[in-house]
Steps between C-alpha positions, in 0.01 A plus 500: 500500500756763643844547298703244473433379858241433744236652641389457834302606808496530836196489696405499914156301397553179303129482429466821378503496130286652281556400123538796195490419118686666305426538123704645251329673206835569318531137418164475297174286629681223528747582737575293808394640820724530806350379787649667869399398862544855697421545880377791703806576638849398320842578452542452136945382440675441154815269487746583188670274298834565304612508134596105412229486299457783253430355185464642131089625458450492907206737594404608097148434507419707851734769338286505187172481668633817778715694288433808721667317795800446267478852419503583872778271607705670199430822656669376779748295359643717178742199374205260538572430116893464469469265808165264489494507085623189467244329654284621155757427298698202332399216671818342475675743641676373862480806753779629722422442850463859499249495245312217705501766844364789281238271325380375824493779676281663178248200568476506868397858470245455194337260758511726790306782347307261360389365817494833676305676207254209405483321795483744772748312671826671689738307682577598888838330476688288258814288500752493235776240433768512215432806366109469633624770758576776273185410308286517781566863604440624163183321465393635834568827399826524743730574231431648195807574313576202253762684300714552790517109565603459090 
């Protein structure tokens, strides 16, 4: 659902749940829905992955279907296309490790404003491993100052 990572709660009231559909009319009447189990009173936590597995074409189709959210993440990120273009590109091309951190972090954030935006949902905290750390305080909002990381 969230990122590249899970989502998860944390609630005082195990029985407490209360369950929202989500629909989303972007993806045409046949879209899936996405089904969430929310309580009264949460703590809503993200964990972050890292970049191992950036792959040629990763996140394409949510980048075609929210362009303004790649728009917006290029506003904050001015070499978003010199550093996540391969991912678009020549499939056969074999990234640079470096390539692999940009690309990932590109996705993770695509999914956080897409979850923020869409969903309504906002993390309280989030934990970030291998790079997931970095990743986490920009898609919290924390740090917003990609180029100076590049």
């Amino acid at each position: 659902l969230w990122w590249r990572g899970t989502l998860w709660l944390l609630t005082k009231h195990r029985g407490d749940r209360k369950t929202k559909l989500y629909r989303f009319p972007e993806l045409g009447a046949d879209s899936k829905q996405v089904v969430l189990e929310l309580v009264d009173d949460f703590d809503l936590g993200a964990s972050l992955s890292d970049d191992a597995s950036a792959y040629p074409g990763m996140g394409r189709e949510l980048g075609l279907l929210f362009p303004e959210i790649v728009d917006e993440i290029g506003g904050e990120f001015a070499s978003l296309q010199e550093c996540v273009g391969w991912i678009y590109g020549d499939p056969r091309h074999e990234p640079t490790p470096a390539e692999k951190l940009w690309a990932s972090s590109y996705l993770i954030q695509l999914h956080a404003k897409l979850t923020q935006k869409l969903l309504g949902l906002r993390p309280q905290a989030a934990i970030g491993y291998c790079a997931g750390e970095s990743n986490a305080l920009f898609a919290l909002g924390a740090w917003q100052d990609f180029d100076f990381f590049v």
